[in-house]
CSV table of C-alpha atoms in Angstrom, one decimal:
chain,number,residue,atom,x,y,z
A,121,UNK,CA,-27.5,86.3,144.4
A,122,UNK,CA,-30.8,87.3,145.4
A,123,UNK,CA,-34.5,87.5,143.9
A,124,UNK,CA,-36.0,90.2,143.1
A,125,UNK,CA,-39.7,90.1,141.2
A,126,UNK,CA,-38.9,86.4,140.9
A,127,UNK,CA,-35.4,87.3,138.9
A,128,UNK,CA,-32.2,86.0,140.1
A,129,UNK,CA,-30.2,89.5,140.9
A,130,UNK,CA,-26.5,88.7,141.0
A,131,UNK,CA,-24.9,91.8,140.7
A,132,UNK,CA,-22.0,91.7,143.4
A,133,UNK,CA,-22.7,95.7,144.8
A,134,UNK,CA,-26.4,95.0,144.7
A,135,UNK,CA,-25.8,91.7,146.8
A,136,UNK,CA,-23.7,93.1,149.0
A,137,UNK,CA,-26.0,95.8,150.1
A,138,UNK,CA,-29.1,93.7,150.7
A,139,UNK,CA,-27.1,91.0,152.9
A,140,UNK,CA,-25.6,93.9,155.4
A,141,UNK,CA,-28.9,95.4,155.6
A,142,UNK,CA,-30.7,91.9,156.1
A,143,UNK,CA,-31.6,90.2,159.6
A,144,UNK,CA,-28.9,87.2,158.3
A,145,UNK,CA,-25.9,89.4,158.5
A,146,UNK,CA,-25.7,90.2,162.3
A,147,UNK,CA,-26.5,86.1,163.2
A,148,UNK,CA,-24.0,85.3,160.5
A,149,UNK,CA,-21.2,87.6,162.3
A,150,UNK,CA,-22.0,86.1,165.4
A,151,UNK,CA,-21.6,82.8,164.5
A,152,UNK,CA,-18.0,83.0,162.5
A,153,UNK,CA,-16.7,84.7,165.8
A,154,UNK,CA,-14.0,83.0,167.2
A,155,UNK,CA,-15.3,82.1,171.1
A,156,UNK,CA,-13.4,79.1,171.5
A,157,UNK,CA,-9.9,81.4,171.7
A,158,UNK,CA,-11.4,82.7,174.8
A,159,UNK,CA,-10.4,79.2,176.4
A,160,UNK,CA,-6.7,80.0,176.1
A,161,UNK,CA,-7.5,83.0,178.8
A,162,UNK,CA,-6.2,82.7,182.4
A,163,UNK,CA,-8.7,81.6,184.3
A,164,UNK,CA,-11.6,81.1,182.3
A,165,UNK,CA,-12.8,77.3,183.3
A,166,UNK,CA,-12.8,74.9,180.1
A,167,UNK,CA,-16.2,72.6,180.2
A,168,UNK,CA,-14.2,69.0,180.3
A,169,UNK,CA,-14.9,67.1,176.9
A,170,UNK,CA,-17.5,69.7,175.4
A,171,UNK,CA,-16.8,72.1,173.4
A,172,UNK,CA,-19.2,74.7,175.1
A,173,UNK,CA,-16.9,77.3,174.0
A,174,UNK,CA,-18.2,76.7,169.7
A,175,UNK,CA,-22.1,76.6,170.5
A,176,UNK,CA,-22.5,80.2,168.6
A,177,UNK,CA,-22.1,77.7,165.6
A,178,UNK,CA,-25.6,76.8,166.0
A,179,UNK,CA,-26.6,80.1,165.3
A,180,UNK,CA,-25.8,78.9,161.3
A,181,UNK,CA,-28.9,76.2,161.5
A,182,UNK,CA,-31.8,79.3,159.6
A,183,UNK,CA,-29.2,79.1,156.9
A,184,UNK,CA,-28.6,75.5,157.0
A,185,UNK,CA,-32.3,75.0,157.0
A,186,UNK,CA,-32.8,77.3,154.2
A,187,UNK,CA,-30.0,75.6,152.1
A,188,UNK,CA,-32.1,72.5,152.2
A,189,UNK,CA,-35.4,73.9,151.7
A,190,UNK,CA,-33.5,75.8,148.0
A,191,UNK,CA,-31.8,72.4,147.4
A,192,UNK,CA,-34.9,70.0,147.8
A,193,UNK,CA,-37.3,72.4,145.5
A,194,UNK,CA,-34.5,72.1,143.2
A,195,UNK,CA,-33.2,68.9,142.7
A,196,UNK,CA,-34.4,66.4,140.5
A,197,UNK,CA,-34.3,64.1,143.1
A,198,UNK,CA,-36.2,65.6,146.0
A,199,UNK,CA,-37.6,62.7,147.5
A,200,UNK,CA,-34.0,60.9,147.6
A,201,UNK,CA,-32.4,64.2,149.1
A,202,UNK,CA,-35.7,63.8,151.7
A,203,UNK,CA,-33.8,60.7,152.8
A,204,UNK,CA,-30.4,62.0,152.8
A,205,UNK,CA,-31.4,64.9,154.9
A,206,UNK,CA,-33.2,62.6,157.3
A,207,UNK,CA,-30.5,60.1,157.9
A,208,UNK,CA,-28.5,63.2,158.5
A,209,UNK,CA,-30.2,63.9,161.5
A,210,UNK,CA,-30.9,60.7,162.6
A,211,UNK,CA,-26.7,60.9,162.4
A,212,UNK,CA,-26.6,64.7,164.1
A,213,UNK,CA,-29.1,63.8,167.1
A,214,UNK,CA,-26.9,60.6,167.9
A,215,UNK,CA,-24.1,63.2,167.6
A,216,UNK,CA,-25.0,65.2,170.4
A,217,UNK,CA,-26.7,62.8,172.5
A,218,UNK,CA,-23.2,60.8,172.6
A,219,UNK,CA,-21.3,64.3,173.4
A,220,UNK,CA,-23.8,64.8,176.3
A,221,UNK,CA,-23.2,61.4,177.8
A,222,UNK,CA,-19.7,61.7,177.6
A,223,UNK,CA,-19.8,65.2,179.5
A,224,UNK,CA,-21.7,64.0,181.9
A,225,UNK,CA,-19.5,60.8,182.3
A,226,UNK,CA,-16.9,63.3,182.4
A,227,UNK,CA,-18.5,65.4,185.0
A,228,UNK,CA,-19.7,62.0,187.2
A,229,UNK,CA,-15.9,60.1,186.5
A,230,UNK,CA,-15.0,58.0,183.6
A,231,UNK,CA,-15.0,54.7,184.7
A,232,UNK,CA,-16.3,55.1,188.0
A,233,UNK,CA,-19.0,52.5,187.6
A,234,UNK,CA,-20.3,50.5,184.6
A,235,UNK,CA,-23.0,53.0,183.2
A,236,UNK,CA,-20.4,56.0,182.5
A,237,UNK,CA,-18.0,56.2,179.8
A,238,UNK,CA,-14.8,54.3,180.4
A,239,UNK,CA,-11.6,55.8,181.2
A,240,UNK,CA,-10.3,54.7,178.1
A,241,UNK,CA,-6.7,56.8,176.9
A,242,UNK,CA,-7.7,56.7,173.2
A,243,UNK,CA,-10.1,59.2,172.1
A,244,UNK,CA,-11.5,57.5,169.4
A,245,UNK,CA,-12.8,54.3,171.5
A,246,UNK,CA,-14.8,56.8,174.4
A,247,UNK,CA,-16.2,58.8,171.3
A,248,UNK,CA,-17.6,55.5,169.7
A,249,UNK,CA,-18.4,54.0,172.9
A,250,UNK,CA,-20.4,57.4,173.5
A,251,UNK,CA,-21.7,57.1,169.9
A,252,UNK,CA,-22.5,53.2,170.8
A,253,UNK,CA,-24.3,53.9,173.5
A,254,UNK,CA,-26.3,56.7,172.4
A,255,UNK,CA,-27.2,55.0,169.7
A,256,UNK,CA,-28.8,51.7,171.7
A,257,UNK,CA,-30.4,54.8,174.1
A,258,UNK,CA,-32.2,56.6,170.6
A,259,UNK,CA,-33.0,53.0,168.7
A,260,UNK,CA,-34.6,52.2,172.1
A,261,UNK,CA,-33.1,49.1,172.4
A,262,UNK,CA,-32.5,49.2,176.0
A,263,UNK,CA,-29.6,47.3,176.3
A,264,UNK,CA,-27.5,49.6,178.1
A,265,UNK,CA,-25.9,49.2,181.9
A,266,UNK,CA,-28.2,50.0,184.7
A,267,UNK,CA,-27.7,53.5,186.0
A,268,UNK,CA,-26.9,53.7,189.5
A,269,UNK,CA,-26.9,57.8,190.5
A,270,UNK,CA,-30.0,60.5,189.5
A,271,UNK,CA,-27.9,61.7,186.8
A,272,UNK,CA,-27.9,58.8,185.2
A,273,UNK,CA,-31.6,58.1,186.3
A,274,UNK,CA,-32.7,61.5,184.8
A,275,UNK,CA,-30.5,61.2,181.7
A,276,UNK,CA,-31.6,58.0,180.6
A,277,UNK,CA,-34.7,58.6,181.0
A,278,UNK,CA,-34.9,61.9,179.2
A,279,UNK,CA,-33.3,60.0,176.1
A,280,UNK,CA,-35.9,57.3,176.0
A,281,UNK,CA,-38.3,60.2,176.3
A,282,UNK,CA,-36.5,62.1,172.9
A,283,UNK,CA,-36.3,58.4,171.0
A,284,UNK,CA,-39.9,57.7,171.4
A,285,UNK,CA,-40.6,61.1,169.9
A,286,UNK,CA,-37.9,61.0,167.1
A,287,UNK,CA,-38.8,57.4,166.5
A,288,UNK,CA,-42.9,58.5,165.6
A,289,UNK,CA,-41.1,61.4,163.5
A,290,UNK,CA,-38.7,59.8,161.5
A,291,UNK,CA,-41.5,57.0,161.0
A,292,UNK,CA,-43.9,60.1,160.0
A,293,UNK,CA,-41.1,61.5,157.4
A,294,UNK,CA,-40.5,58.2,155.6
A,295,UNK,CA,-44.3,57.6,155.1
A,296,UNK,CA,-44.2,60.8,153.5
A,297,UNK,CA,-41.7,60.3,151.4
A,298,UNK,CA,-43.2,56.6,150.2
A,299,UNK,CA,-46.8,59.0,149.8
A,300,UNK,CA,-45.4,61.4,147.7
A,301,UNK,CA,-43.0,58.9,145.8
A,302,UNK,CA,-46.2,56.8,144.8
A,303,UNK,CA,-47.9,60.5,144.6
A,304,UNK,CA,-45.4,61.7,141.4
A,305,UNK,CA,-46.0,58.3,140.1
A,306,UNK,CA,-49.9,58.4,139.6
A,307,UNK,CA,-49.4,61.9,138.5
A,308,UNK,CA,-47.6,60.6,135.2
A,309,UNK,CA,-49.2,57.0,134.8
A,310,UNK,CA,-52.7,55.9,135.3
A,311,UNK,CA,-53.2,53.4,138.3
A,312,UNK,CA,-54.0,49.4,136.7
A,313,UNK,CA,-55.6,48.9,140.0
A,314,UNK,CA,-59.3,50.1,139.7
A,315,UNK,CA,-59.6,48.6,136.0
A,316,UNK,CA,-58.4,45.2,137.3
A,317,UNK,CA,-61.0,45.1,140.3
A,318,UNK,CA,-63.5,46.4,137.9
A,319,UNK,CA,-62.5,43.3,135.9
A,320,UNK,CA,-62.8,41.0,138.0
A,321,UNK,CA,-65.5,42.2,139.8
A,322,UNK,CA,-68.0,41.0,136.7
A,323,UNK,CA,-65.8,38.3,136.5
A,324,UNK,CA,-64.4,39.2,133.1
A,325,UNK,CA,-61.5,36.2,131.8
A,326,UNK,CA,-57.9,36.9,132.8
A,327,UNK,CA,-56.4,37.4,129.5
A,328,UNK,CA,-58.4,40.9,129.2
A,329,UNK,CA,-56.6,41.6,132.8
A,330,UNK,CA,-53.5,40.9,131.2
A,331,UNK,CA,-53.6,43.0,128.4
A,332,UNK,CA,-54.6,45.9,131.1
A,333,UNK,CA,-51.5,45.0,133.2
A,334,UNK,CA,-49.5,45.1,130.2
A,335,UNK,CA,-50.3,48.0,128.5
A,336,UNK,CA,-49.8,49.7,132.2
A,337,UNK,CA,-46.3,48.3,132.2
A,338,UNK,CA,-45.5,49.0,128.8
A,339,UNK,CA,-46.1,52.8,129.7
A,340,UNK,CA,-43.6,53.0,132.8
A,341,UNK,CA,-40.5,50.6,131.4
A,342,UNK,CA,-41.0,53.0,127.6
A,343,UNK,CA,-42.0,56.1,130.1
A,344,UNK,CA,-45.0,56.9,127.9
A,345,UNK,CA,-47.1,60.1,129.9
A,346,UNK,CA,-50.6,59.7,128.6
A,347,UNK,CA,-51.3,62.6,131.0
A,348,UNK,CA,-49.5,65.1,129.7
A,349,UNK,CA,-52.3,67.8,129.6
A,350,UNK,CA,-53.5,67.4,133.3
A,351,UNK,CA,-49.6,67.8,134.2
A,352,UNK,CA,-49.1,70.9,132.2
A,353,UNK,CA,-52.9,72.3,132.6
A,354,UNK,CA,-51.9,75.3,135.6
A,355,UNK,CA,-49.2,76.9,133.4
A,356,UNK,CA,-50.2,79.9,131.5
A,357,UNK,CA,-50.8,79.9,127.8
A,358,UNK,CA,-47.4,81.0,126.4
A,359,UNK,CA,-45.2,78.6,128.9
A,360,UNK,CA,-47.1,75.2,128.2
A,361,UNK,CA,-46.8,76.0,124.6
A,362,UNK,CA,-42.9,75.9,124.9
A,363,UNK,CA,-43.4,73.3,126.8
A,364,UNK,CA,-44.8,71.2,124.8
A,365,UNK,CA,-43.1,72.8,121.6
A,366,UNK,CA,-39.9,72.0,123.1
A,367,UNK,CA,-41.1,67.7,123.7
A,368,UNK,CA,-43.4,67.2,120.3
A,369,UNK,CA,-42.0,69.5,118.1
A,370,UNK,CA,-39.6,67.1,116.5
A,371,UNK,CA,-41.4,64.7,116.5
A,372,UNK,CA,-44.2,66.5,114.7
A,373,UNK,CA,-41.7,68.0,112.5
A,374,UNK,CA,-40.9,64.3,110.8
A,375,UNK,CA,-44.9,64.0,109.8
A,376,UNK,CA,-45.0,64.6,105.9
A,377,UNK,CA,-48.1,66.6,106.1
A,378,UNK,CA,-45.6,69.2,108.4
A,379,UNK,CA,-43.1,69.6,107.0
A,380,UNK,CA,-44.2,72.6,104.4
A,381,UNK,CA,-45.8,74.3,107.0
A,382,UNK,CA,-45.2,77.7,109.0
A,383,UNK,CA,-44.6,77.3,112.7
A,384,UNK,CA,-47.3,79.2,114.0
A,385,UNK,CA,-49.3,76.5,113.1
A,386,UNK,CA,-47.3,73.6,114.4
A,387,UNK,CA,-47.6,76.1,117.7
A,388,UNK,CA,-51.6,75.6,117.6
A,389,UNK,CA,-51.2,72.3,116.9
A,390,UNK,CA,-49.1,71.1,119.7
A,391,UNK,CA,-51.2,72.0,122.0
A,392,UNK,CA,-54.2,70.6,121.5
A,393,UNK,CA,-51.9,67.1,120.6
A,394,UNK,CA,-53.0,64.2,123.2
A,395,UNK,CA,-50.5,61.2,123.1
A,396,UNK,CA,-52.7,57.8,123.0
A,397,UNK,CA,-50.9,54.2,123.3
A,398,UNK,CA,-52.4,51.1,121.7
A,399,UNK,CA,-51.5,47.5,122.2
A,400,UNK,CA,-50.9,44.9,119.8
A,401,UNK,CA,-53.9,43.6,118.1
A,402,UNK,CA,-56.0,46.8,118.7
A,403,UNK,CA,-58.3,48.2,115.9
A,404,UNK,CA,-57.1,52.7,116.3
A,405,UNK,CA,-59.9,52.8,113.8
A,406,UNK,CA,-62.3,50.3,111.7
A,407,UNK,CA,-64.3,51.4,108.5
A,408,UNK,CA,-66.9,52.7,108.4
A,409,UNK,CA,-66.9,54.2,111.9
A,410,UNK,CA,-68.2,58.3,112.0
A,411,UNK,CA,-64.7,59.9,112.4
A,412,UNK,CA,-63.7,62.2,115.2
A,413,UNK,CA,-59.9,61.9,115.8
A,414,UNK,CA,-57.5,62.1,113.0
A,415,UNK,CA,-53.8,60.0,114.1
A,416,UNK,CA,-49.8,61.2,113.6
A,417,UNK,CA,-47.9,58.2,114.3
A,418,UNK,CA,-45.0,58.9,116.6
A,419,UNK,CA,-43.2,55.6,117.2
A,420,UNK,CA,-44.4,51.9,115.8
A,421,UNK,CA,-46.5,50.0,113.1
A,422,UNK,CA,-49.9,50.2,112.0
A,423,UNK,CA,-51.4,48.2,109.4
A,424,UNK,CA,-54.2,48.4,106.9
A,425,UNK,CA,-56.1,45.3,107.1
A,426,UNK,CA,-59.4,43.9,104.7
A,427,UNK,CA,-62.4,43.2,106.3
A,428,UNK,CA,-61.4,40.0,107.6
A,429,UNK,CA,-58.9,41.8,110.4
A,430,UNK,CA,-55.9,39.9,109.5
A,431,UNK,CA,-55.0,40.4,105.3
A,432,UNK,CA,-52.3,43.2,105.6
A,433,UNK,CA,-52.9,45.8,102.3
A,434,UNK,CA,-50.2,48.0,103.8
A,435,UNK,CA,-48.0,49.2,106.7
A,436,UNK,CA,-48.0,52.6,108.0
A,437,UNK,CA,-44.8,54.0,110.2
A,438,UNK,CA,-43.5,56.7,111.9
A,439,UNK,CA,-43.9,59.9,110.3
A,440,UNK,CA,-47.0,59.0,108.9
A,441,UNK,CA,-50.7,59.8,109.4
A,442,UNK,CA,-54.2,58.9,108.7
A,443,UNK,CA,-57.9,59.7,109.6
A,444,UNK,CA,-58.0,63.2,107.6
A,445,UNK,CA,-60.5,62.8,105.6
A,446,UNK,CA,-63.3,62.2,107.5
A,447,UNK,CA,-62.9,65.6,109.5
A,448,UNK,CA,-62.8,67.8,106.3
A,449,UNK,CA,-65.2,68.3,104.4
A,450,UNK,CA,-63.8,66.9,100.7
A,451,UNK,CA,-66.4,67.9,98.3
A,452,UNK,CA,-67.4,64.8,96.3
A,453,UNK,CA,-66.0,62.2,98.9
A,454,UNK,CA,-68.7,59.5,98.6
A,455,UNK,CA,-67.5,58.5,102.1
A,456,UNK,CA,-68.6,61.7,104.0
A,457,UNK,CA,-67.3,61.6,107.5
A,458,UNK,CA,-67.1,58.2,107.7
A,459,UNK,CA,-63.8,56.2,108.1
A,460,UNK,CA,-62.4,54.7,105.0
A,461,UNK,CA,-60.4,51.8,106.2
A,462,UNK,CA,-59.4,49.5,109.2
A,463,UNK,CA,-56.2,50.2,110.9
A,464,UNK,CA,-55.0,47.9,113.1
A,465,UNK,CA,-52.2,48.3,115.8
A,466,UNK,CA,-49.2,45.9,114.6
A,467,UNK,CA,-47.6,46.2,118.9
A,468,UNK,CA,-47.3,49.2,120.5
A,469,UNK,CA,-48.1,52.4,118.9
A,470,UNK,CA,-47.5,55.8,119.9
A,471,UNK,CA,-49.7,58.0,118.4
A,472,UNK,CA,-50.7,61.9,118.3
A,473,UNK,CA,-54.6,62.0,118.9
A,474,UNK,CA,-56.0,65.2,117.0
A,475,UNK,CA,-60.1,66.4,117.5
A,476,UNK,CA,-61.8,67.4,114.8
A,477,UNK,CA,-62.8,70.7,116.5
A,478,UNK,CA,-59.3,71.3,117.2
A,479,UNK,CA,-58.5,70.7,113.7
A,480,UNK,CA,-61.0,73.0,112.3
A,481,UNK,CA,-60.0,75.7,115.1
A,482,UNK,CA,-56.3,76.0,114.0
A,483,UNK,CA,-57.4,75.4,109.9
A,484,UNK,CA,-60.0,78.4,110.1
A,485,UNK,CA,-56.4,80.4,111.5
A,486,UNK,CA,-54.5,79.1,108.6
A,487,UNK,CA,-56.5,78.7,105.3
A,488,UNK,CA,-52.7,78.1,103.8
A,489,UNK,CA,-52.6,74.8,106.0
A,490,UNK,CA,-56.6,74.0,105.1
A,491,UNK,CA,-55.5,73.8,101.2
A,492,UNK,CA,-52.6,72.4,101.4
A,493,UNK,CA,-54.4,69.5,103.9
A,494,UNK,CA,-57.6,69.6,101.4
A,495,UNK,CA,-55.6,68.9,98.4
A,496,UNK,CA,-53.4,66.1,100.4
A,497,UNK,CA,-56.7,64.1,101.2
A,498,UNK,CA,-58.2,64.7,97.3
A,499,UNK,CA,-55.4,63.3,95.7
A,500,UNK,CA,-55.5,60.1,98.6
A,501,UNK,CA,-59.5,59.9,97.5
A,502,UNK,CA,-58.6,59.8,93.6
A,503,UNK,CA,-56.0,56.7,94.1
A,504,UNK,CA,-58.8,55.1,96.4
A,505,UNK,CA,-61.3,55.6,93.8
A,506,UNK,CA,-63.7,57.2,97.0
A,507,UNK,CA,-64.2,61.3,94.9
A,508,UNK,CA,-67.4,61.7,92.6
A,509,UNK,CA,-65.7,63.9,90.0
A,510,UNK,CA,-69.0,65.0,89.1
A,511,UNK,CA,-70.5,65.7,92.6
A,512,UNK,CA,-67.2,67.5,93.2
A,513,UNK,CA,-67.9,70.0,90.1
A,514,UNK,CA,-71.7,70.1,90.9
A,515,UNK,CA,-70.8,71.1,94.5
A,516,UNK,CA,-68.1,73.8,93.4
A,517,UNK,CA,-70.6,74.9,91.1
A,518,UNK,CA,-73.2,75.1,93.5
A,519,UNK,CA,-70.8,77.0,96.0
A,520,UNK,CA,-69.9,79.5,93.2
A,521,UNK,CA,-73.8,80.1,92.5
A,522,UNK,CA,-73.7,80.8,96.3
A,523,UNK,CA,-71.4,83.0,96.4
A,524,UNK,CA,-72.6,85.3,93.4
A,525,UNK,CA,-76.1,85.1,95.1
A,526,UNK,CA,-74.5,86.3,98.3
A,527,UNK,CA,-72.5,89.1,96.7
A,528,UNK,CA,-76.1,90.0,95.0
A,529,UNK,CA,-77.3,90.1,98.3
A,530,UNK,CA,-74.5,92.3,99.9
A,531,UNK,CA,-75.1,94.7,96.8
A,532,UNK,CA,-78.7,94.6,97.7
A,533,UNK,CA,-78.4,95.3,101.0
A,534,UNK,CA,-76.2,98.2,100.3
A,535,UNK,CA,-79.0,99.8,97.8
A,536,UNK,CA,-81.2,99.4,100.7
A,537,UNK,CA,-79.2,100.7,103.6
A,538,UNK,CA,-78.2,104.1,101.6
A,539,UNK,CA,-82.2,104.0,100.5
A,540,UNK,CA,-83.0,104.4,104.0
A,541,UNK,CA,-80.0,106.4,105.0
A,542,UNK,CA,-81.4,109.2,102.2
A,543,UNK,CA,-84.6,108.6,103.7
A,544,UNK,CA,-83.4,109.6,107.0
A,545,UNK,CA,-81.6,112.6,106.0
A,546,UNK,CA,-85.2,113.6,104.1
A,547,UNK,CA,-87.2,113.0,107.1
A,548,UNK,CA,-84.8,114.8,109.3
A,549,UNK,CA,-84.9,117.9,106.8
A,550,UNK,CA,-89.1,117.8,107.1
A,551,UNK,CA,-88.6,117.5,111.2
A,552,UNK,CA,-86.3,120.5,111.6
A,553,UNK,CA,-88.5,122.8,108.5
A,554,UNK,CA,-91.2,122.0,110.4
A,555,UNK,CA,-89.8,122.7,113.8
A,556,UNK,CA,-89.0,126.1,112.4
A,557,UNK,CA,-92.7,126.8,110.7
A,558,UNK,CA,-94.2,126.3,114.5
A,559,UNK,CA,-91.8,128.6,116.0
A,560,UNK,CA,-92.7,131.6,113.7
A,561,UNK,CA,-96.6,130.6,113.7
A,562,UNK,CA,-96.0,130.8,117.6
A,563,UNK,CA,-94.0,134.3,117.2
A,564,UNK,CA,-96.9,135.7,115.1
A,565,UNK,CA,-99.6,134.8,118.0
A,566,UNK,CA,-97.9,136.4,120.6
């Protein structure tokens, strides 16, 4: 197939006609012709141990190239295929540097002197002396017979020349390849490095490096991507929403508070999601603190503690979530936006980090999902004892006097706006019977 407006077109008459009208189709013809047949022809001289007759071949190395260019932006494994593709070079070059020594040993006599191939009457030992030698040539090792003739001079010399370059670019390629391998890593996982000199440059005690180092390694052995929005931040609206639909969505699916609602909403919601580890012994929250984030827990334990930090009063899991209540506004909470209790982080937790802006941007979209969370975090206040009953009914109160104020207002406003609107009209009448008054006064005088 072909593309075509970025679509793969794979229609077989389509196909056909863009590859016999395209620059590939002549080179390919050229390539698949049959040359070496012309050998069998009287008196056409054969090139001893080369097959000279084959070189159109070469004329397939554009497509080769572009195979591997399609196949390395496509793999999952592109830096690994980087290394394949080199060593098959490396292989290829030492290929055709051994057939070249062997035609010119050919061309100077096999086994005339120590430097040439040897006149050897299998073919596999001359080919992998050829290969041998070649390769001690290309790894510039040196350890080759001394040439005695210009040919060999020239030849050897010339192949030191090519090693020396291929050695700087093979050396170039796997560099790259060990760049862009610790590249794709730092893309995913944060870097422990910077923190730990940070550490100890105000000499802060190891065990605070350790938990760094091991809240780093925890993240690449459970292959935790705290970076998920950075990765996924050039794709347009519509494609990082299936994106991330298609990773979260289950797991936001099991959360209690989710399970009732539309998905439209758990589409707004996924996206503003950001994944946040904690290690064990870590406070995600303490009370009292002015909330800002309300939690999902994806995988592991949390606990409830007292205000001593270690008295467990309960155990929270996956599925489940806290910090809601401090980022709506629950009329008679005597806690405001304040957090309600200490939740510590039993080992590690996975957790879905939620802003309270984000919150109130998808909630004011869904005033079904703004209920539904209002009444959830209510009937939480009532067990903890934390709603005023009778601030509750004074503030409902207060926003029903409100409201009837501002619908008296509206109606006001109305009155007024069709006063002036009449007004208008009047004045507009006065302006045009007075416009016509001047014009017969004027008609008069003249």
């Amino acid at each position: 197939g072909f593309l075509e407006d970025g679509i793969l077109v794979q229609d077989l008459s389509q196909t056909r006609r863009r590859y016999l009208s395209s620059w590939a189709f002549p080179w390919d013809v050229m390539a698949v012709l049959p040359t070496e047949l012309l050998c069998l022809l009287p008196g056409v001289p054969r090139a001893p141990g080369v097959p000279a007759a084959r070189a159109n071949r070469c004329l397939r190395v554009p497509r080769l190239f572009e195979a591997f260019d399609r196949c390395e932006t496509r793999t999952g494994w592109p830096n690994m295929f980087r290394m394949a593709k080199l060593m098959l070079y490396l292989l290829l070059g030492i290929h055709w540097h051994s057939c070249l020594y062997f035609a010119l040993s050919a061309h100077l006599g096999l086994g005339t002197d120590p430097w040439v191939c040897p006149s050897s009457p299998r073919l596999l030992r001359r080919y992998l002396h050829s290969f041998y030698f070649s390769t001690l040539v290309l790894a510039t090792v040196g350890d080759t017979p001394a040439p005695r003739r210009e040919e060999e001079f020239l030849f050897l010399t010339a192949g030191f020349l090519l090693a020396v370059l291929g050695f700087a670019t093979i050396t170039g390629s796997i560099s790259t390849v060990i760049v862009n391998l610790s590249t794709a890593t730092t893309a995913f996982y944060p870097d422990a490095g910077p923190v730990r000199r940070y550490l100890r440059a105000w000499g802060v005690g190891r065990w605070l490096e350790g938990r760094v180092v091991r809240w780093h390694q925890h993240l690449r052995a459970q292959r935790k991507l705290p970076a998920e929005r950075e990765v996924l931040q050039y794709l347009p609206r519509g494609l990082r929403a299936e994106v991330a639909a298609s990773v979260h969505l289950a797991a936001l699916r099991r959360v209690g508070l989710f399970r009732s609602w539309e998905h439209g909403v758990l589409r707004q919601l996924v996206l503003r999601l950001r994944p946040q580890v904690f290690s064990p012994g870590e406070f995600v929250c303490r009370r009292g603190d002015v909330g800002r984030e309300m939690y999902f827990i994806r995988e592991g334990r949390l606990a409830v503690v007292a205000e001593d930090g270690v008295t467990q009063l309960a155990v929270l899991g996956e599925g489940l979530y806290f910090g809601e209540i401090s980022l709506i506004n629950i009329k008679g909470n005597t806690a405001g936006n304040r957090r309600t209790a200490n939740i510590l982080s039993i080992g590690y937790s996975d957790l879905f980090c939620l802003d309270k802006e984000d919150l109130a941007e998808v909630l004011a979209e869904f005033p079904c999902a703004r209920a539904a969370m209002e009444a959830k975090g209510r009937e939480l206040l009532l067990r903890m004892g934390q709603l005023n009953t009778g601030a509750e009914a004074a503030a409902l109160a207060a926003e029903a006097e409100a409201e009837r104020q501002l619908q008296g207002l509206e109606l006001a406003l109305e009155g007024l706006q069709t006063r002036a609107a009449r007004l208008l009209a009047q004045l507009e009448a006065s302006a045009l019977r007075m416009a016509l008054r001047i014009q017969r006064l004027e008609g008069r005088l003249q």
